[in-house]
Amino acid sequence: MMEQNNRKAACLRLLSGGLLLAAGIAASLLTRAAALAENAADSQKFPFALGLIAILLGATLLIAGLVNLTGSVQKKKMDSHQMVLAAMFAALCYIGFSFFKIDIPVGTEKTAFHLGNVFCVLAALLIGGLWGGMAGAVGMTVADLTTGYVTSAPKTFLLKLCIGLIVGLVAHKGFHVSREKPASKITLEAGIAAAAGMAFNVVADPVVGYFYKTYVLGIPQKAAGLLAKMSAVTTLVNAIIAVLVATVFYLALRPALKGAKLYKTL
């Protein structure tokens, strides 16, 4: 019975992922075509970004469904506690970016110093890479869509998901940080895991941003290059802050969550 339910859930993910992927591709193509019309580019930014996000989310659901069907990972019953914590961290990621940031204008675009990554990394350390990555992706993508960073939303969704997955992989699969260990060892392992995820972001954010702005949004290469350079600076500063603050928060919250039996071995 459990196996049958798992297969049904996997098929549902495949179906919903396929529909989202198809809808996202159609929306992106239509809005991209409309944006080519004179003076229409600005009005099409929001639906175009939503179309790209639908593509990314649809692809994620398709991959998850295929993985479940092939049985290449251990199937677990969804933990309601993890869902609640993921929703909470998504909200914190939104707040960290929306209300604790300093905008840096670069031509018609902008980058920012912010605290959103802190909660993405913290979520991955506490509730696992997939849930943490989704919390960061959803929370900061919504923040992009509501705070003037609409064109960056698809890139944000992809990169924050990757940050969470990397931090979770290193922390839980590599170091097994949820096990009982000396405080010094936990601190070191959590710091390394956080640094691994943010090191990826330091490299990927400006590089992906450059190609995305140039070849997807059609921004001139010179302007995209300048934005990538400024983004590299802000991303590095954000990464250092995220590693330090998330590690401190993790050490403070870990005992409390363990005591409340909300911190699981992942």
Short mmCIF file of C-alpha atoms in Angstrom, two decimals:
data_model
loop_
_atom_site.label_atom_id
_atom_site.label_comp_id
_atom_site.label_asym_id
_atom_site.label_seq_id
_atom_site.Cartn_x
_atom_site.Cartn_y
_atom_site.Cartn_z
CA MET A 1 0.00 0.00 0.00
CA MET A 2 2.79 2.40 0.94
CA GLU A 3 4.64 1.53 -2.27
CA GLN A 4 1.50 2.18 -4.31
CA ASN A 5 1.01 5.55 -2.65
CA ASN A 6 4.64 6.48 -3.36
CA ARG A 7 4.19 5.62 -7.03
CA LYS A 8 1.00 7.69 -7.22
CA ALA A 9 2.82 10.63 -5.63
CA ALA A 10 5.68 10.26 -8.10
CA CYS A 11 3.25 10.16 -11.05
CA LEU A 12 1.52 13.27 -9.70
CA ARG A 13 4.89 15.07 -9.54
CA LEU A 14 5.62 14.02 -13.12
CA LEU A 15 2.23 15.25 -14.34
CA SER A 16 2.33 18.56 -12.48
CA GLY A 17 5.97 19.08 -13.45
CA GLY A 18 5.21 18.47 -17.11
CA LEU A 19 2.27 20.86 -17.07
CA LEU A 20 4.29 23.56 -15.33
CA LEU A 21 7.19 23.09 -17.73
CA ALA A 22 4.93 23.34 -20.77
CA ALA A 23 3.10 26.38 -19.37
CA GLY A 24 6.37 28.07 -18.47
CA ILE A 25 7.85 27.53 -21.93
CA ALA A 26 4.71 28.82 -23.61
CA ALA A 27 4.50 31.87 -21.33
CA SER A 28 8.18 32.70 -21.78
CA LEU A 29 8.03 32.45 -25.56
CA LEU A 30 4.87 34.53 -25.80
CA THR A 31 6.07 37.28 -23.45
CA ARG A 32 9.51 37.31 -25.07
CA ALA A 33 7.88 37.85 -28.45
CA ALA A 34 5.71 40.62 -27.03
CA ALA A 35 8.75 42.26 -25.44
CA LEU A 36 10.31 42.68 -28.86
CA ALA A 37 7.57 45.14 -29.74
CA GLU A 38 8.45 48.78 -29.29
CA ASN A 39 8.18 50.06 -25.70
CA ALA A 40 6.83 46.69 -24.52
CA ALA A 41 9.90 45.31 -22.76
CA ASP A 42 9.20 46.75 -19.31
CA SER A 43 5.58 45.62 -19.24
CA GLN A 44 6.59 42.04 -20.07
CA LYS A 45 9.29 41.61 -17.40
CA PHE A 46 6.99 40.23 -14.73
CA PRO A 47 5.17 37.56 -16.82
CA PHE A 48 8.45 36.60 -18.49
CA ALA A 49 10.07 36.02 -15.09
CA LEU A 50 7.07 34.00 -13.93
CA GLY A 51 7.34 31.86 -17.06
CA LEU A 52 11.00 31.10 -16.38
CA ILE A 53 10.25 30.26 -12.75
CA ALA A 54 7.51 27.87 -13.91
CA ILE A 55 10.07 26.17 -16.15
CA LEU A 56 12.51 25.73 -13.27
CA LEU A 57 9.84 24.50 -10.86
CA GLY A 58 8.41 22.15 -13.47
CA ALA A 59 11.84 20.70 -14.20
CA THR A 60 12.42 20.22 -10.46
CA LEU A 61 9.14 18.32 -10.08
CA LEU A 62 9.93 16.15 -13.11
CA ILE A 63 13.32 15.21 -11.71
CA ALA A 64 11.82 14.46 -8.28
CA GLY A 65 9.15 12.27 -9.87
CA LEU A 66 11.66 10.34 -11.96
CA VAL A 67 13.90 9.80 -8.94
CA ASN A 68 10.97 8.45 -6.92
CA LEU A 69 9.89 6.08 -9.70
CA THR A 70 13.37 4.67 -10.24
CA GLY A 71 13.83 4.16 -6.49
CA SER A 72 17.32 5.67 -6.52
CA VAL A 73 16.76 7.41 -3.19
CA GLN A 74 15.15 6.28 0.05
CA LYS A 75 11.45 7.12 0.12
CA LYS A 76 10.35 8.98 3.23
CA LYS A 77 6.98 10.04 4.44
CA MET A 78 6.65 13.80 4.36
CA ASP A 79 7.26 15.26 7.78
CA SER A 80 4.78 17.99 8.66
CA HIS A 81 7.31 19.56 11.02
CA GLN A 82 9.76 20.00 8.16
CA MET A 83 7.05 21.61 6.04
CA VAL A 84 6.24 24.11 8.78
CA LEU A 85 9.91 24.92 9.34
CA ALA A 86 10.49 25.26 5.58
CA ALA A 87 7.59 27.71 5.33
CA MET A 88 8.97 29.67 8.27
CA PHE A 89 12.44 29.84 6.71
CA ALA A 90 10.96 30.89 3.37
CA ALA A 91 9.34 33.81 5.18
CA LEU A 92 12.64 34.63 6.90
CA CYS A 93 14.46 34.53 3.55
CA TYR A 94 11.88 36.96 2.19
CA ILE A 95 12.30 39.28 5.16
CA GLY A 96 16.10 39.01 5.07
CA PHE A 97 16.18 40.18 1.47
CA SER A 98 13.25 42.59 1.41
CA PHE A 99 13.89 44.52 4.63
CA PHE A 100 17.58 44.01 5.40
CA LYS A 101 19.29 45.05 2.21
CA ILE A 102 21.24 47.92 0.67
CA ASP A 103 20.56 48.43 -3.04
CA ILE A 104 23.47 49.19 -5.38
CA PRO A 105 22.20 50.65 -8.70
CA VAL A 106 24.16 49.55 -11.80
CA GLY A 107 22.74 51.31 -14.85
CA THR A 108 19.16 50.16 -15.35
CA GLU A 109 19.73 47.10 -13.14
CA LYS A 110 20.86 46.74 -9.51
CA THR A 111 22.46 44.39 -7.02
CA ALA A 112 22.30 44.41 -3.22
CA PHE A 113 23.92 43.60 0.09
CA HIS A 114 21.34 41.56 2.03
CA LEU A 115 20.72 38.92 4.72
CA GLY A 116 18.50 36.54 2.74
CA ASN A 117 21.26 33.96 2.23
CA VAL A 118 21.70 33.64 5.99
CA PHE A 119 18.33 31.93 6.37
CA CYS A 120 18.73 29.80 3.25
CA VAL A 121 21.97 28.35 4.66
CA LEU A 122 20.49 28.04 8.15
CA ALA A 123 17.47 26.18 6.78
CA ALA A 124 19.69 23.70 4.93
CA LEU A 125 21.67 23.05 8.12
CA LEU A 126 18.57 22.51 10.25
CA ILE A 127 16.03 20.81 7.97
CA GLY A 128 18.08 19.42 5.09
CA GLY A 129 19.29 20.53 1.69
CA LEU A 130 16.13 20.08 -0.35
CA TRP A 131 13.80 21.78 2.12
CA GLY A 132 16.37 24.47 2.87
CA GLY A 133 17.02 25.10 -0.80
CA MET A 134 13.31 25.32 -1.57
CA ALA A 135 12.81 27.71 1.35
CA GLY A 136 15.54 29.98 0.01
CA ALA A 137 14.37 29.66 -3.60
CA VAL A 138 10.72 30.42 -2.84
CA GLY A 139 11.34 33.10 -0.21
CA MET A 140 13.88 35.12 -2.16
CA THR A 141 12.16 34.64 -5.52
CA VAL A 142 9.00 36.16 -4.05
CA ALA A 143 11.18 38.95 -2.63
CA ASP A 144 12.64 39.59 -6.09
CA LEU A 145 9.18 39.75 -7.62
CA THR A 146 7.95 42.28 -5.06
CA THR A 147 10.98 44.54 -4.56
CA GLY A 148 12.05 45.61 -8.04
CA TYR A 149 14.28 42.63 -8.91
CA VAL A 150 11.78 40.95 -11.23
CA THR A 151 14.30 40.14 -13.96
CA SER A 152 16.55 38.37 -11.43
CA ALA A 153 13.80 36.10 -10.06
CA PRO A 154 14.46 33.00 -12.25
CA LYS A 155 18.20 33.15 -11.54
CA THR A 156 17.48 33.55 -7.84
CA PHE A 157 15.22 30.49 -7.76
CA LEU A 158 17.87 28.28 -9.37
CA LEU A 159 20.88 29.52 -7.39
CA LYS A 160 19.22 29.50 -3.95
CA LEU A 161 17.96 25.97 -4.55
CA CYS A 162 21.53 24.94 -5.42
CA ILE A 163 22.92 26.67 -2.31
CA GLY A 164 20.56 24.70 -0.09
CA LEU A 165 21.31 21.40 -1.82
CA ILE A 166 25.08 21.90 -1.52
CA VAL A 167 24.97 22.97 2.14
CA GLY A 168 22.65 20.07 2.98
CA LEU A 169 24.79 17.55 1.09
CA VAL A 170 28.00 18.56 2.84
CA ALA A 171 26.41 18.96 6.28
CA HIS A 172 24.14 15.92 6.43
CA LYS A 173 25.54 13.43 3.94
CA GLY A 174 29.18 14.35 4.38
CA PHE A 175 29.56 15.30 8.04
CA HIS A 176 26.26 14.03 9.55
CA VAL A 177 26.08 17.17 11.67
CA SER A 178 22.83 16.13 13.35
CA ARG A 179 24.64 13.44 15.35
CA GLU A 180 25.94 14.10 18.84
CA LYS A 181 29.48 15.50 18.67
CA PRO A 182 31.75 17.94 20.52
CA ALA A 183 30.70 21.55 20.06
CA SER A 184 33.99 22.48 18.39
CA LYS A 185 33.55 19.77 15.75
CA ILE A 186 29.95 20.76 15.06
CA THR A 187 31.03 24.39 14.65
CA LEU A 188 33.75 23.45 12.18
CA GLU A 189 31.53 21.13 10.15
CA ALA A 190 28.62 23.58 10.00
CA GLY A 191 31.01 26.36 8.95
CA ILE A 192 32.53 24.23 6.20
CA ALA A 193 29.09 23.22 4.90
CA ALA A 194 27.92 26.84 4.88
CA ALA A 195 31.14 27.93 3.17
CA ALA A 196 30.73 25.27 0.48
CA GLY A 197 27.28 26.53 -0.47
CA MET A 198 28.30 30.16 -0.45
CA ALA A 199 31.53 29.49 -2.38
CA PHE A 200 29.36 28.05 -5.14
CA ASN A 201 27.20 31.18 -5.07
CA VAL A 202 30.20 33.54 -5.19
CA VAL A 203 31.25 31.94 -8.48
CA ALA A 204 27.87 31.08 -9.97
CA ASP A 205 25.93 34.28 -9.23
CA PRO A 206 27.99 36.70 -11.38
CA VAL A 207 28.70 34.09 -14.08
CA VAL A 208 25.12 32.86 -14.43
CA GLY A 209 23.90 36.44 -14.06
CA TYR A 210 26.10 37.64 -16.94
CA PHE A 211 24.91 34.98 -19.40
CA TYR A 212 21.31 35.27 -18.23
CA LYS A 213 21.23 39.05 -18.61
CA THR A 214 23.06 38.96 -21.95
CA TYR A 215 21.48 36.03 -23.77
CA VAL A 216 18.05 35.71 -22.14
CA LEU A 217 17.14 39.31 -21.34
CA GLY A 218 19.14 40.88 -24.18
CA ILE A 219 21.06 43.40 -22.05
CA PRO A 220 24.19 44.78 -23.84
CA GLN A 221 27.35 42.85 -22.96
CA LYS A 222 29.11 45.90 -21.53
CA ALA A 223 26.25 46.64 -19.13
CA ALA A 224 25.92 42.95 -18.22
CA GLY A 225 29.67 42.76 -17.58
CA LEU A 226 29.60 45.77 -15.27
CA LEU A 227 26.65 44.30 -13.38
CA ALA A 228 28.49 40.97 -13.05
CA LYS A 229 31.54 42.73 -11.55
CA MET A 230 29.45 44.60 -9.00
CA SER A 231 27.48 41.45 -8.28
CA ALA A 232 30.73 39.60 -7.56
CA VAL A 233 31.57 42.15 -4.85
CA THR A 234 28.16 42.12 -3.19
CA THR A 235 27.93 38.33 -3.46
CA LEU A 236 31.28 37.88 -1.72
CA VAL A 237 30.28 40.17 1.15
CA ASN A 238 26.89 38.47 1.43
CA ALA A 239 28.62 35.07 1.48
CA ILE A 240 30.97 35.97 4.33
CA ILE A 241 28.08 37.35 6.38
CA ALA A 242 25.93 34.29 5.62
CA VAL A 243 28.60 31.79 6.69
CA LEU A 244 29.34 33.56 9.97
CA VAL A 245 25.79 34.45 10.99
CA ALA A 246 24.18 31.17 9.86
CA THR A 247 26.79 29.13 11.75
CA VAL A 248 26.20 31.13 14.94
CA PHE A 249 22.42 30.84 14.60
CA TYR A 250 22.73 27.11 13.90
CA LEU A 251 24.74 26.51 17.06
CA ALA A 252 22.16 28.46 19.06
CA LEU A 253 19.07 26.81 17.58
CA ARG A 254 20.32 23.23 17.27
CA PRO A 255 19.94 22.29 20.98
CA ALA A 256 16.49 23.88 21.20
CA LEU A 257 15.18 22.04 18.14
CA LYS A 258 16.70 18.78 19.34
CA GLY A 259 15.01 19.24 22.71
CA ALA A 260 11.69 19.84 20.99
CA LYS A 261 12.32 16.80 18.76
CA LEU A 262 12.06 18.96 15.65
CA TYR A 263 15.61 18.35 14.48
CA LYS A 264 15.84 15.06 12.64
CA THR A 265 18.84 13.07 11.44
CA LEU A 266 18.68 13.53 7.68
#
